[in-house]
PDB file of N, CA, C and O in Angstrom:
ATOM      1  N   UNK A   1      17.743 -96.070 -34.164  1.00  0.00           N
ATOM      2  CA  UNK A   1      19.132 -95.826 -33.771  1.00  0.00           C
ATOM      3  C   UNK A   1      19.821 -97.172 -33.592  1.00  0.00           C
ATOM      4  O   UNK A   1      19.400 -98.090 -32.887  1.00  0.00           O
ATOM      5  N   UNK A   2      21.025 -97.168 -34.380  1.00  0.00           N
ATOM      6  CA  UNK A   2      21.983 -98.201 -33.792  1.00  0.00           C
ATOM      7  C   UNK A   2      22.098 -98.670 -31.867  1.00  0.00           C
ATOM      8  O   UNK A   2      22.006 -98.051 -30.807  1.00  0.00           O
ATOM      9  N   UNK A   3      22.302 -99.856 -32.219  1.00  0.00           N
ATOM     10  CA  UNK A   3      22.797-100.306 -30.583  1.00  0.00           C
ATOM     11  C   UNK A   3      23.583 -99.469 -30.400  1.00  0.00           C
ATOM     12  O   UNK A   3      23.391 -98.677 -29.477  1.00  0.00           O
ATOM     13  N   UNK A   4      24.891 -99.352 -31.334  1.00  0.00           N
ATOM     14  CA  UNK A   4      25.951 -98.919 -30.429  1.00  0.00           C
ATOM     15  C   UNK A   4      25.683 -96.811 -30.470  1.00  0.00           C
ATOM     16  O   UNK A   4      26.424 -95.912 -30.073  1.00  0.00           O
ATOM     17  N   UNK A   5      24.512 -96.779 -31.036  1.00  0.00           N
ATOM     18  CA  UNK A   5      24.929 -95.011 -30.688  1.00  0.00           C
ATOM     19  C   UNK A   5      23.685 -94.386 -29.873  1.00  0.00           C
ATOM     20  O   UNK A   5      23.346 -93.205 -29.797  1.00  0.00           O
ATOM     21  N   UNK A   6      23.028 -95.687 -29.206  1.00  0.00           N
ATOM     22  CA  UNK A   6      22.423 -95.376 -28.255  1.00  0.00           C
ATOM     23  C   UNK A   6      23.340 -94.585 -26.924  1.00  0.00           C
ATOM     24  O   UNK A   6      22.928 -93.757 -26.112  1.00  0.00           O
ATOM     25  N   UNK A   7      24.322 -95.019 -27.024  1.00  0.00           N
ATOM     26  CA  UNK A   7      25.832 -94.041 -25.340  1.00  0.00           C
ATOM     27  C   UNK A   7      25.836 -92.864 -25.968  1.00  0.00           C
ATOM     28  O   UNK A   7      25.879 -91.913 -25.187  1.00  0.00           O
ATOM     29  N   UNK A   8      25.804 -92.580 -27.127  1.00  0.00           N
ATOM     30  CA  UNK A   8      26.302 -91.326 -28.045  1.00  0.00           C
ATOM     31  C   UNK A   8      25.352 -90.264 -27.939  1.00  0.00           C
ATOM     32  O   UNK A   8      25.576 -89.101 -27.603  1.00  0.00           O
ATOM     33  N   UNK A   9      23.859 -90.987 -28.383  1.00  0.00           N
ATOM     34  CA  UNK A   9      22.876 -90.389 -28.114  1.00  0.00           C
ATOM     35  C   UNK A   9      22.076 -89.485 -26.423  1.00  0.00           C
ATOM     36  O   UNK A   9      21.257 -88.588 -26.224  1.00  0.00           O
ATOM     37  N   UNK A  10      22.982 -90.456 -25.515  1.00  0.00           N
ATOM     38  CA  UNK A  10      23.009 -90.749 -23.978  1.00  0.00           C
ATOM     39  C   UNK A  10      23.811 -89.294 -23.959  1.00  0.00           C
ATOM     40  O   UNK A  10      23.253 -88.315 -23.465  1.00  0.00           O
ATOM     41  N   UNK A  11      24.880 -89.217 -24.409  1.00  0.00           N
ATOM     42  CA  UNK A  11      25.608 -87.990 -24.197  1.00  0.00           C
ATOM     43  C   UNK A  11      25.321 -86.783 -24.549  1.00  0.00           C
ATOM     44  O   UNK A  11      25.737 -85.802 -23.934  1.00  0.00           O
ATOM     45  N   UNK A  12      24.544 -86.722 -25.627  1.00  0.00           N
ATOM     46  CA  UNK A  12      24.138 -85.632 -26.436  1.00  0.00           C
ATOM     47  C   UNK A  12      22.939 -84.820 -25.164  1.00  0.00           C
ATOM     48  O   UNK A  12      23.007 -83.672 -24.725  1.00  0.00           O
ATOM     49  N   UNK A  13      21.808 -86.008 -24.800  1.00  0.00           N
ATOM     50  CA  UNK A  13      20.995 -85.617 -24.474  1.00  0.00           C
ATOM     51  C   UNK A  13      21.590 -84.699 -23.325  1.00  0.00           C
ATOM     52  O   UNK A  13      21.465 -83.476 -23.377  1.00  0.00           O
ATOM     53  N   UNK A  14      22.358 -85.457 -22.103  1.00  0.00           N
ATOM     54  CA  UNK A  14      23.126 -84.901 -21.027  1.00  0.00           C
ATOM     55  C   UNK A  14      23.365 -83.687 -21.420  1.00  0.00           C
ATOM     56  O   UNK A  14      23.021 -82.685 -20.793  1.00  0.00           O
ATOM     57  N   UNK A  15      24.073 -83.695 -22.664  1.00  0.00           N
ATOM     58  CA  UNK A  15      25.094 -81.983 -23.003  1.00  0.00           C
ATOM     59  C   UNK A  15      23.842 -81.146 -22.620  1.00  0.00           C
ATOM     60  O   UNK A  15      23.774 -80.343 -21.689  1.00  0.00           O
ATOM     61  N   UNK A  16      22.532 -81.590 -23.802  1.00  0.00           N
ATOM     62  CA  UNK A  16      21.543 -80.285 -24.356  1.00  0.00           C
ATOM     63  C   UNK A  16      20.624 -80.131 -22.771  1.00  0.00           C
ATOM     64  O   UNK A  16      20.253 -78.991 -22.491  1.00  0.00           O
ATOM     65  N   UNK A  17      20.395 -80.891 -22.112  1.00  0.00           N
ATOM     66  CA  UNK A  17      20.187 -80.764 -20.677  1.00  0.00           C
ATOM     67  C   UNK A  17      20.373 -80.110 -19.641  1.00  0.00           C
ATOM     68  O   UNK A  17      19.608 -79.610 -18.817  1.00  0.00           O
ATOM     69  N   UNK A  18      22.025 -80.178 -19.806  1.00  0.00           N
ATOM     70  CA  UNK A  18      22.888 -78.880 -19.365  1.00  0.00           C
ATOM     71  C   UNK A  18      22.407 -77.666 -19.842  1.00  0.00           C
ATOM     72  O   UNK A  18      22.152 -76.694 -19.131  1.00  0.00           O
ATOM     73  N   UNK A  19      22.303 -77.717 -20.869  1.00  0.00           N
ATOM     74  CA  UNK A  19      22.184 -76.184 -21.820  1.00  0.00           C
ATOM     75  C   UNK A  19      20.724 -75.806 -21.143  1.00  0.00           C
ATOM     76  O   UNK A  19      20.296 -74.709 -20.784  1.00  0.00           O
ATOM     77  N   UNK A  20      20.372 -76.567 -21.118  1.00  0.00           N
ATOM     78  CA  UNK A  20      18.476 -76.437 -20.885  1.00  0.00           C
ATOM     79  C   UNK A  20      18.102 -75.374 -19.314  1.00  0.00           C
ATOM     80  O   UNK A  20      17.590 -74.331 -18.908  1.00  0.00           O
ATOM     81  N   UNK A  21      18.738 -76.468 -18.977  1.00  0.00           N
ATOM     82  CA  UNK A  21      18.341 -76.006 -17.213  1.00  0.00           C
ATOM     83  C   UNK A  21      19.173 -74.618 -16.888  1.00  0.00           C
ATOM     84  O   UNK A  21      18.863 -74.044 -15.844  1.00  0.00           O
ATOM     85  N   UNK A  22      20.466 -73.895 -17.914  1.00  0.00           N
ATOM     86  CA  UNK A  22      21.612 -73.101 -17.740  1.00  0.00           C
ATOM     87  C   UNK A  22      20.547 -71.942 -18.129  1.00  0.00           C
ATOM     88  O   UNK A  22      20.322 -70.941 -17.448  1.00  0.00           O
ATOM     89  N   UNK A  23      19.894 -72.305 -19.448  1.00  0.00           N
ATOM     90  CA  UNK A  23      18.863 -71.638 -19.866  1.00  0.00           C
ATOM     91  C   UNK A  23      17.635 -71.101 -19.509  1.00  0.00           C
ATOM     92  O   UNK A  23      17.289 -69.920 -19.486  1.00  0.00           O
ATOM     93  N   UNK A  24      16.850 -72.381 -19.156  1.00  0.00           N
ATOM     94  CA  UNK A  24      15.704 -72.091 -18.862  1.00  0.00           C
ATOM     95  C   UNK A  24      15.322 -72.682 -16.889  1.00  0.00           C
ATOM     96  O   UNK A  24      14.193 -72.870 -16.434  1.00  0.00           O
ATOM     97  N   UNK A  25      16.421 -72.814 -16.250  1.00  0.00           N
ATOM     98  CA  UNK A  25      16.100 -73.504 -15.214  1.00  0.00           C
ATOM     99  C   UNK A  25      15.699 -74.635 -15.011  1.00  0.00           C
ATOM    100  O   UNK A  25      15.618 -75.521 -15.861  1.00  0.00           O
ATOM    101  N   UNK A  26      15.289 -74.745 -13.397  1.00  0.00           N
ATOM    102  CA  UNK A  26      14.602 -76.287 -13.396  1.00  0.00           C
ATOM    103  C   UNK A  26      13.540 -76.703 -13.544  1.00  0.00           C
ATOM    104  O   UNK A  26      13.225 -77.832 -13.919  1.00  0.00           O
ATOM    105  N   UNK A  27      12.514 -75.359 -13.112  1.00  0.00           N
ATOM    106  CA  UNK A  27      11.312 -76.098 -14.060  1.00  0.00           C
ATOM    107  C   UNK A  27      10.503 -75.179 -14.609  1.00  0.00           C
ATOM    108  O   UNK A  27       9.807 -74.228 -14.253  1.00  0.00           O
ATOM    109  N   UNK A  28      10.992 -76.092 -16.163  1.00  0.00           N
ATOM    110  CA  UNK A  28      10.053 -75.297 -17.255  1.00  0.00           C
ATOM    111  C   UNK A  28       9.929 -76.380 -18.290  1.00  0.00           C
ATOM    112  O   UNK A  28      10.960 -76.998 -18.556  1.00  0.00           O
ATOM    113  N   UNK A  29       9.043 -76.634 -18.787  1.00  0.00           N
ATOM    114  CA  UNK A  29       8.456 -77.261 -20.051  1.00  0.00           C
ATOM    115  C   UNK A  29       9.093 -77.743 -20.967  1.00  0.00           C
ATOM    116  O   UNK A  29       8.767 -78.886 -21.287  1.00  0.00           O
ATOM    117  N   UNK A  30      10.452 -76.949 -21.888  1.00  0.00           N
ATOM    118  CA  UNK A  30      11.485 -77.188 -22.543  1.00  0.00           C
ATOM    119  C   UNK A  30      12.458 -78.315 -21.422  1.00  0.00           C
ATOM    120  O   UNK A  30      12.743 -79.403 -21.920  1.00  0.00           O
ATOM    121  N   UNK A  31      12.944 -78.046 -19.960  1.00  0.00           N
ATOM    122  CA  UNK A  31      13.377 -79.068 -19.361  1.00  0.00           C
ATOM    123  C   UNK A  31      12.719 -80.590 -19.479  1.00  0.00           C
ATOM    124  O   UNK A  31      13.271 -81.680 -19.633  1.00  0.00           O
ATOM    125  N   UNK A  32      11.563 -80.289 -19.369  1.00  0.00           N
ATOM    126  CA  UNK A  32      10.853 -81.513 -19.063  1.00  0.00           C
ATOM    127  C   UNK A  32      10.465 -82.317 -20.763  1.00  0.00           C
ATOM    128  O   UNK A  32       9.804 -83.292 -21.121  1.00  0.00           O
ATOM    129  N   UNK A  33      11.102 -81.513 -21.289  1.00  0.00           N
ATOM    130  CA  UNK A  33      10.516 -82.232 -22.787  1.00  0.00           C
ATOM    131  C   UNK A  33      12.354 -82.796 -22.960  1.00  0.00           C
ATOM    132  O   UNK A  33      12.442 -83.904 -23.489  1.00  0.00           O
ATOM    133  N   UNK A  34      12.972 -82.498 -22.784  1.00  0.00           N
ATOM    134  CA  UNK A  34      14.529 -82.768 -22.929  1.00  0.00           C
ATOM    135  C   UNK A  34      14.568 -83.987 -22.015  1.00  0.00           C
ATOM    136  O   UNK A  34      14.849 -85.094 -22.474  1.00  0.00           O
ATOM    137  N   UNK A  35      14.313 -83.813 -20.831  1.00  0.00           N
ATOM    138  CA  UNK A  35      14.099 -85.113 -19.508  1.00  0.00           C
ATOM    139  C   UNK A  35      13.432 -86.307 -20.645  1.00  0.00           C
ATOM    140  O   UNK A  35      14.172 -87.208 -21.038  1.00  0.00           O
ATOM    141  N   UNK A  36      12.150 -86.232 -21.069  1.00  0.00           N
ATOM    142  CA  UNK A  36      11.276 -87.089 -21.992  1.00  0.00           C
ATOM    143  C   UNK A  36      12.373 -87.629 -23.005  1.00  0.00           C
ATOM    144  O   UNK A  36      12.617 -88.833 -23.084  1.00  0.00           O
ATOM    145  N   UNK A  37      12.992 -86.716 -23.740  1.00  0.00           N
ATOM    146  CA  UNK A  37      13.937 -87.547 -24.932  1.00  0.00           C
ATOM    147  C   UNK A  37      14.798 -88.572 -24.095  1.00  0.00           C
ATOM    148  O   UNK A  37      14.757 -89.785 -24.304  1.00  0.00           O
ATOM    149  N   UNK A  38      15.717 -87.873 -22.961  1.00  0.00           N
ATOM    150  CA  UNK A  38      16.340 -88.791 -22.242  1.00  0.00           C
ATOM    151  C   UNK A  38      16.207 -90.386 -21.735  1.00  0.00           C
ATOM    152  O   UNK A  38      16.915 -91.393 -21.758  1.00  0.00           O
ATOM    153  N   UNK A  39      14.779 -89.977 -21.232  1.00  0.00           N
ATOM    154  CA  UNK A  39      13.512 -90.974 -20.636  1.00  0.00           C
ATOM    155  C   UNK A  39      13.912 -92.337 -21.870  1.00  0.00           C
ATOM    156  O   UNK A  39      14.459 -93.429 -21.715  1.00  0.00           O
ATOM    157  N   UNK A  40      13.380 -91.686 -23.011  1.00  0.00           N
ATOM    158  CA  UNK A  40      12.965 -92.217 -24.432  1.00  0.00           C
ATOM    159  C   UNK A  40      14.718 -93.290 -24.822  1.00  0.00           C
ATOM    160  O   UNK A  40      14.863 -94.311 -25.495  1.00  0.00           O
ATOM    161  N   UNK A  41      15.451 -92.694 -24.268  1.00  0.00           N
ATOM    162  CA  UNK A  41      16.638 -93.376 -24.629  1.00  0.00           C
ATOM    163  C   UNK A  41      17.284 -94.027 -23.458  1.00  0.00           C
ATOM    164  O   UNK A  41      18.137 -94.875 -23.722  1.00  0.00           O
ATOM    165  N   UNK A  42      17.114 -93.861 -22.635  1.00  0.00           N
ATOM    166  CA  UNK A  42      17.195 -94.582 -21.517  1.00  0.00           C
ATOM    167  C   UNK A  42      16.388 -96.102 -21.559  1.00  0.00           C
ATOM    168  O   UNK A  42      17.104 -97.086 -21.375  1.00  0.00           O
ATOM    169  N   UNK A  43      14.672 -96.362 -21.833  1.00  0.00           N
ATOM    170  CA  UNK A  43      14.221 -96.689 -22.264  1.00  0.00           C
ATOM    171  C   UNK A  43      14.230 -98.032 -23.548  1.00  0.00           C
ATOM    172  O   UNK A  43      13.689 -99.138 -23.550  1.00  0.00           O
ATOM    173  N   UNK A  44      15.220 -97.234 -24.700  1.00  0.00           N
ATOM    174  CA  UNK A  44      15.394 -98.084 -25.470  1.00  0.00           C
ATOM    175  C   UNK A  44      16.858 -99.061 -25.214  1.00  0.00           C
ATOM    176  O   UNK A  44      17.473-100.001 -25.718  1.00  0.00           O
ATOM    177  N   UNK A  45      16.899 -98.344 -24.349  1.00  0.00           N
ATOM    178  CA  UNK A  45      18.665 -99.000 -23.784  1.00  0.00           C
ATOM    179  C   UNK A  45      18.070-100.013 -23.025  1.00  0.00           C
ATOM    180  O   UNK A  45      18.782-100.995 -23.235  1.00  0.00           O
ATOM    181  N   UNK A  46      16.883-100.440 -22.019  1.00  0.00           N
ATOM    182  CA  UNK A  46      16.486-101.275 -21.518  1.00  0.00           C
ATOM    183  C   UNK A  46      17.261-100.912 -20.125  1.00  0.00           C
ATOM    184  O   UNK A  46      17.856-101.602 -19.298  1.00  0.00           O
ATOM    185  N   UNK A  47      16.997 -99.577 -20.237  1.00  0.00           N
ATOM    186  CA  UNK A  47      17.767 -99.013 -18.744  1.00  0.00           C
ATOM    187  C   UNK A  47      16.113 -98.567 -18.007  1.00  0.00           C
ATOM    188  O   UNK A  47      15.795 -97.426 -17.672  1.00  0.00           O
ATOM    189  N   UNK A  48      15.547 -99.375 -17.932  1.00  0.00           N
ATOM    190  CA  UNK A  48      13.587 -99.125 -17.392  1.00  0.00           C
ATOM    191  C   UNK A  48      14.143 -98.427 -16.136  1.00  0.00           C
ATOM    192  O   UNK A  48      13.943 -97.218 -16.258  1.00  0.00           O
ATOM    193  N   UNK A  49      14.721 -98.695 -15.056  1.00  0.00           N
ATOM    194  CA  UNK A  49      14.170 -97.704 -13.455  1.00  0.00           C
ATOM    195  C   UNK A  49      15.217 -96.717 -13.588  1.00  0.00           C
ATOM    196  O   UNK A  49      15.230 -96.193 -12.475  1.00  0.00           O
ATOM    197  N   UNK A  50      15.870 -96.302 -14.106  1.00  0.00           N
ATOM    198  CA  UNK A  50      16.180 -94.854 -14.904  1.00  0.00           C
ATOM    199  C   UNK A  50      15.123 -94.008 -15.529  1.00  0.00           C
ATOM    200  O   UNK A  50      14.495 -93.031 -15.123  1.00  0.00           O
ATOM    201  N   UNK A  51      15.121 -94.606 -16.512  1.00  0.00           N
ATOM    202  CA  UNK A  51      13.740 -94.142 -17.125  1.00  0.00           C
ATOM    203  C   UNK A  51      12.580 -93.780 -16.674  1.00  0.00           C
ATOM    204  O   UNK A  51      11.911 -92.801 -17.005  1.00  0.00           O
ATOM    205  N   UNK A  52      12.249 -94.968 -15.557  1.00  0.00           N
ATOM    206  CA  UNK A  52      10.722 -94.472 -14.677  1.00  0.00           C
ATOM    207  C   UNK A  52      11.174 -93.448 -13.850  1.00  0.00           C
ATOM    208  O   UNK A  52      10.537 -92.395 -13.867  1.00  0.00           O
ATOM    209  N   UNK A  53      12.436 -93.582 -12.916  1.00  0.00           N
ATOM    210  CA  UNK A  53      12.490 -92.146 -12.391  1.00  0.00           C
ATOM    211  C   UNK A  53      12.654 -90.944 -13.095  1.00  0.00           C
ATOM    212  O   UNK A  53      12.574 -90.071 -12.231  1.00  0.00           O
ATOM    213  N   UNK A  54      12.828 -90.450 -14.114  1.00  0.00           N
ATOM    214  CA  UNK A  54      12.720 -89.288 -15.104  1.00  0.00           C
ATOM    215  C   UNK A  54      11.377 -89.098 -15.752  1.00  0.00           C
ATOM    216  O   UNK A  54      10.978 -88.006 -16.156  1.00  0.00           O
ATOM    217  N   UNK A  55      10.732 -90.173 -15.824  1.00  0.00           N
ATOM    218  CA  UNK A  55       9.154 -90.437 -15.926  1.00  0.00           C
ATOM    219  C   UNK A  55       8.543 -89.291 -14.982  1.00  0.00           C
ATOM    220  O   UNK A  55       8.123 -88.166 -15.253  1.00  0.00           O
ATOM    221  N   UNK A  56       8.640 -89.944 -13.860  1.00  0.00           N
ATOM    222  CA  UNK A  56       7.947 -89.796 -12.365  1.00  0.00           C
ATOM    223  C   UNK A  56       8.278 -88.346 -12.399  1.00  0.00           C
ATOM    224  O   UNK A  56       7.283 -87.684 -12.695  1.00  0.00           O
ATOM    225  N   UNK A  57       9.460 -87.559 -12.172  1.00  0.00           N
ATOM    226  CA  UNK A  57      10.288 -86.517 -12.588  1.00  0.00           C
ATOM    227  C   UNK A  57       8.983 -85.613 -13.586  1.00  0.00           C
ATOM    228  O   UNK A  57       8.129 -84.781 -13.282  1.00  0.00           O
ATOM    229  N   UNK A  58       9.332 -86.206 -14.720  1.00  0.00           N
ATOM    230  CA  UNK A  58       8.313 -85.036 -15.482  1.00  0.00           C
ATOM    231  C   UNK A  58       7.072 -85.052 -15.658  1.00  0.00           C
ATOM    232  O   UNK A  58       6.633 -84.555 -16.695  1.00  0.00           O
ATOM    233  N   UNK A  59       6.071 -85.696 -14.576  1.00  0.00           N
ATOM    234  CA  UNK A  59       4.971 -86.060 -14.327  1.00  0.00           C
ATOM    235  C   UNK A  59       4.706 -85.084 -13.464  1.00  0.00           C
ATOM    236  O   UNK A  59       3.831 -84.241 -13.662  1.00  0.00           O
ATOM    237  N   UNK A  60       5.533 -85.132 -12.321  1.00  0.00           N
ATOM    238  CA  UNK A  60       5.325 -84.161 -11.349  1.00  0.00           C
ATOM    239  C   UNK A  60       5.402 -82.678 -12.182  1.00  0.00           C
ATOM    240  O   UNK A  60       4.341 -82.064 -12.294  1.00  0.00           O
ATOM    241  N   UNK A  61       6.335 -82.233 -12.625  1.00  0.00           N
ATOM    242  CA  UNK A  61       6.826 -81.180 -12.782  1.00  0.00           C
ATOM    243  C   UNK A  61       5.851 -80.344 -14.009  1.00  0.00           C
ATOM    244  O   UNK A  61       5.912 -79.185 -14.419  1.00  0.00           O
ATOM    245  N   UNK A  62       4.831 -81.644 -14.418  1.00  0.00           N
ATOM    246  CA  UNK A  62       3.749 -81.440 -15.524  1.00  0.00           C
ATOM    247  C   UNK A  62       2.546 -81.139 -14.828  1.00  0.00           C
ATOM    248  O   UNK A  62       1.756 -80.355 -15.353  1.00  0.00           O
ATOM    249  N   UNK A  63       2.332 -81.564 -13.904  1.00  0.00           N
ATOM    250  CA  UNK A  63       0.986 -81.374 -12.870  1.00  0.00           C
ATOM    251  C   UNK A  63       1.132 -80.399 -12.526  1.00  0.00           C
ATOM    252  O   UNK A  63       0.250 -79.597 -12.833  1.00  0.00           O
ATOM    253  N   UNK A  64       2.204 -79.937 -11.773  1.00  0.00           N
ATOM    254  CA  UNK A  64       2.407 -78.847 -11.058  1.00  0.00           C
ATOM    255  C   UNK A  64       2.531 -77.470 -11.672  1.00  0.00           C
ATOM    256  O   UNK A  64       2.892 -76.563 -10.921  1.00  0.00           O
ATOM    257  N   UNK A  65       2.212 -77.125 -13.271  1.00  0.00           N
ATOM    258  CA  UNK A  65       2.752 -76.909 -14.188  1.00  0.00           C
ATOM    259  C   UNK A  65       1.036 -76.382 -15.002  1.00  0.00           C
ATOM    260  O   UNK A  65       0.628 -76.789 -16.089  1.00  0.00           O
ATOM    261  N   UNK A  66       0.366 -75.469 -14.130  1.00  0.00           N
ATOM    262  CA  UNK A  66      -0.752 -75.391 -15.045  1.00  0.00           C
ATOM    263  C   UNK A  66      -1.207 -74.836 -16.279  1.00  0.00           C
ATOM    264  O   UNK A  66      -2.402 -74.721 -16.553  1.00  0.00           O
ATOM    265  N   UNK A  67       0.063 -74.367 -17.295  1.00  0.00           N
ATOM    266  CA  UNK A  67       0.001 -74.495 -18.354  1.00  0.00           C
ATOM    267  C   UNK A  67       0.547 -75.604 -19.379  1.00  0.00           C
ATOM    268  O   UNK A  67       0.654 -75.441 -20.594  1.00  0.00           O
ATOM    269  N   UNK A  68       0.857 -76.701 -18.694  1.00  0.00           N
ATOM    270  CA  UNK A  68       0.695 -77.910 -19.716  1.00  0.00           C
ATOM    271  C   UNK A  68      -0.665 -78.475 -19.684  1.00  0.00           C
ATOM    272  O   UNK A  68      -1.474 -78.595 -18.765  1.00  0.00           O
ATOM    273  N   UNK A  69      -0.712 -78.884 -21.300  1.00  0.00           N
ATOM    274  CA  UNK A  69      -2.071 -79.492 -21.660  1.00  0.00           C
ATOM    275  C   UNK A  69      -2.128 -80.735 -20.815  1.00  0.00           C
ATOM    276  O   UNK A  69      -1.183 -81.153 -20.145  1.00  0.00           O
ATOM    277  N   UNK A  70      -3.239 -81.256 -20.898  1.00  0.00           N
ATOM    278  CA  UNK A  70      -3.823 -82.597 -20.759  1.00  0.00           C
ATOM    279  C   UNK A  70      -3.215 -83.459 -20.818  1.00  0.00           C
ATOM    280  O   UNK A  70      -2.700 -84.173 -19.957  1.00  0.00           O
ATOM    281  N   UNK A  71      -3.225 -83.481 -22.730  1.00  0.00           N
ATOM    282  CA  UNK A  71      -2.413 -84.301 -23.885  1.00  0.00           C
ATOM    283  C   UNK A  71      -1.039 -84.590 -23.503  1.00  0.00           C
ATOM    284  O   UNK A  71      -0.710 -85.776 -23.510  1.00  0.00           O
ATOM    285  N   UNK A  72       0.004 -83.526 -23.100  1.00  0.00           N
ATOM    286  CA  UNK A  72       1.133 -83.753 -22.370  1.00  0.00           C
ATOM    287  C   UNK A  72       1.336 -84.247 -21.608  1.00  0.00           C
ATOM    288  O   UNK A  72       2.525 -84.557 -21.684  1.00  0.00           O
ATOM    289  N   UNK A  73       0.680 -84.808 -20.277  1.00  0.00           N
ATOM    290  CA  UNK A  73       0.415 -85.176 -18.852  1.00  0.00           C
ATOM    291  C   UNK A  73      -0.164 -86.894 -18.999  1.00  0.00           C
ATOM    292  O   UNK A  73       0.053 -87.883 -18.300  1.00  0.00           O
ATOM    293  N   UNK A  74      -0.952 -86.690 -20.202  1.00  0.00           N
ATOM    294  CA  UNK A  74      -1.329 -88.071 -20.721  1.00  0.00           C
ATOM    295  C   UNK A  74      -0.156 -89.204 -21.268  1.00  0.00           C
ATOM    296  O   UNK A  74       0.136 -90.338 -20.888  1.00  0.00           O
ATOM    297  N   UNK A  75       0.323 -88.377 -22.272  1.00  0.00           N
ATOM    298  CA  UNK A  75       1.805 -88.824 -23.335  1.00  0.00           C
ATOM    299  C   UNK A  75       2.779 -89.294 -21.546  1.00  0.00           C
ATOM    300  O   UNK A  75       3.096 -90.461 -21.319  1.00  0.00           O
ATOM    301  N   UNK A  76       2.933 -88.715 -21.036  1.00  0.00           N
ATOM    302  CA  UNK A  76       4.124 -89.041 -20.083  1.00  0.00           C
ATOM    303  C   UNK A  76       3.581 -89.942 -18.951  1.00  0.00           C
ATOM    304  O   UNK A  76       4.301 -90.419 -18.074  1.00  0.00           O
ATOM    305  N   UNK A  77       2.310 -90.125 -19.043  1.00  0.00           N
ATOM    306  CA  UNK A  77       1.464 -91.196 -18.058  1.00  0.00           C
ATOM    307  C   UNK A  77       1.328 -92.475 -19.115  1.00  0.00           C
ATOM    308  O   UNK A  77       0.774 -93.477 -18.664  1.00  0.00           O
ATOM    309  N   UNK A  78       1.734 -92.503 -20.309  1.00  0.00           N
ATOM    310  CA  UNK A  78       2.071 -93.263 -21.621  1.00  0.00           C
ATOM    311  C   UNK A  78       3.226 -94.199 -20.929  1.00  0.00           C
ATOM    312  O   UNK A  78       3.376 -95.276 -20.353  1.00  0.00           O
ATOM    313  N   UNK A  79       3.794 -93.274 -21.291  1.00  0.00           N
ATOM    314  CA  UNK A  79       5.295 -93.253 -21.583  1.00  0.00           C
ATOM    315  C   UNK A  79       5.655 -94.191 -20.308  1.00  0.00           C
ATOM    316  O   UNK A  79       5.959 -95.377 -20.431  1.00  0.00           O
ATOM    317  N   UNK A  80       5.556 -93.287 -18.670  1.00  0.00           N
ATOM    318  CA  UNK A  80       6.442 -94.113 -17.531  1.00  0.00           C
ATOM    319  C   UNK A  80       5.561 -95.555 -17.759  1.00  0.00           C
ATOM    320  O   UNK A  80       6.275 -96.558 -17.738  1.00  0.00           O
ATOM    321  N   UNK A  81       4.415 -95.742 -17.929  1.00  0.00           N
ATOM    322  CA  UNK A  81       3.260 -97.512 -18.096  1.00  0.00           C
ATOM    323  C   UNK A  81       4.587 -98.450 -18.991  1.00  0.00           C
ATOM    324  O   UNK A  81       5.041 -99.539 -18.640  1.00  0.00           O
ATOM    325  N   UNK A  82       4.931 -97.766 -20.015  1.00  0.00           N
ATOM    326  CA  UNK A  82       5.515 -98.230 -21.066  1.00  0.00           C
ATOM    327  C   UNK A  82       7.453 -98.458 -20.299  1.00  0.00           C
ATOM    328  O   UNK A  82       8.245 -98.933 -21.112  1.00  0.00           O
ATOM    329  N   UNK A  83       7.759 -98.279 -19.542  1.00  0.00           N
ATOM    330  CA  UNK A  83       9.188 -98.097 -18.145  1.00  0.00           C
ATOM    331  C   UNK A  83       8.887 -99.369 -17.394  1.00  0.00           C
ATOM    332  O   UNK A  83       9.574-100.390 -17.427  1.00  0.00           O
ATOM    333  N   UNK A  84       7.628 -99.158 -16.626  1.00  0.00           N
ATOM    334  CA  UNK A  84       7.396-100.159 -15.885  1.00  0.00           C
ATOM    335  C   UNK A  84       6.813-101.604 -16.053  1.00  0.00           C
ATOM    336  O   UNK A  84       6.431-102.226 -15.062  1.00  0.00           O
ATOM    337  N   UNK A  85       6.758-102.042 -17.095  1.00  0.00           N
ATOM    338  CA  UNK A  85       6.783-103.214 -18.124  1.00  0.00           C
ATOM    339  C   UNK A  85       7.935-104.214 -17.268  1.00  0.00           C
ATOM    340  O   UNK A  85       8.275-105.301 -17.735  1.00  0.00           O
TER     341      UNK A  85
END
């Protein structure tokens, strides 16, 4: 993604977020995978303690959550290591 459509991208995520949680509430799996894209662009913006708190966010909400895999719980224990840099 371009520098400049990283804000663009920032907005999009917000909108489908909205839609998410309108949808599916606050915690469910589809939220927390939408939180992750956010994370992911937050992230490349070099916006890191944003990012780690949405990290932290879908870490919890993955534990607590005993039908997410492993693999999922792993990827986002990835991911916030990769925030706190």
């Amino acid at each position: 993604i371009e520098e400049g459509k990283y804000k663009e991208s920032l907005e999009v995520s917000d909108f489908y977020l909205k839609e998410v949680k309108a949808h599916f509430g606050e915690n469910h799996k589809f939220l927390y995978s939408a939180l992750n894209n956010k994370a992911f662009i937050l992230k490349c913006m070099n916006r890191l303690p944003e990012a780690k708190t949405i990290y932290e966010e879908i870490l919890t909400g993955y534990t607590n959550d005993k039908t997410i895999s492993q693999d999922n719980i792993f990827i986002v224990k990835q991911n916030l290591a990769t925030a706190l840099r």
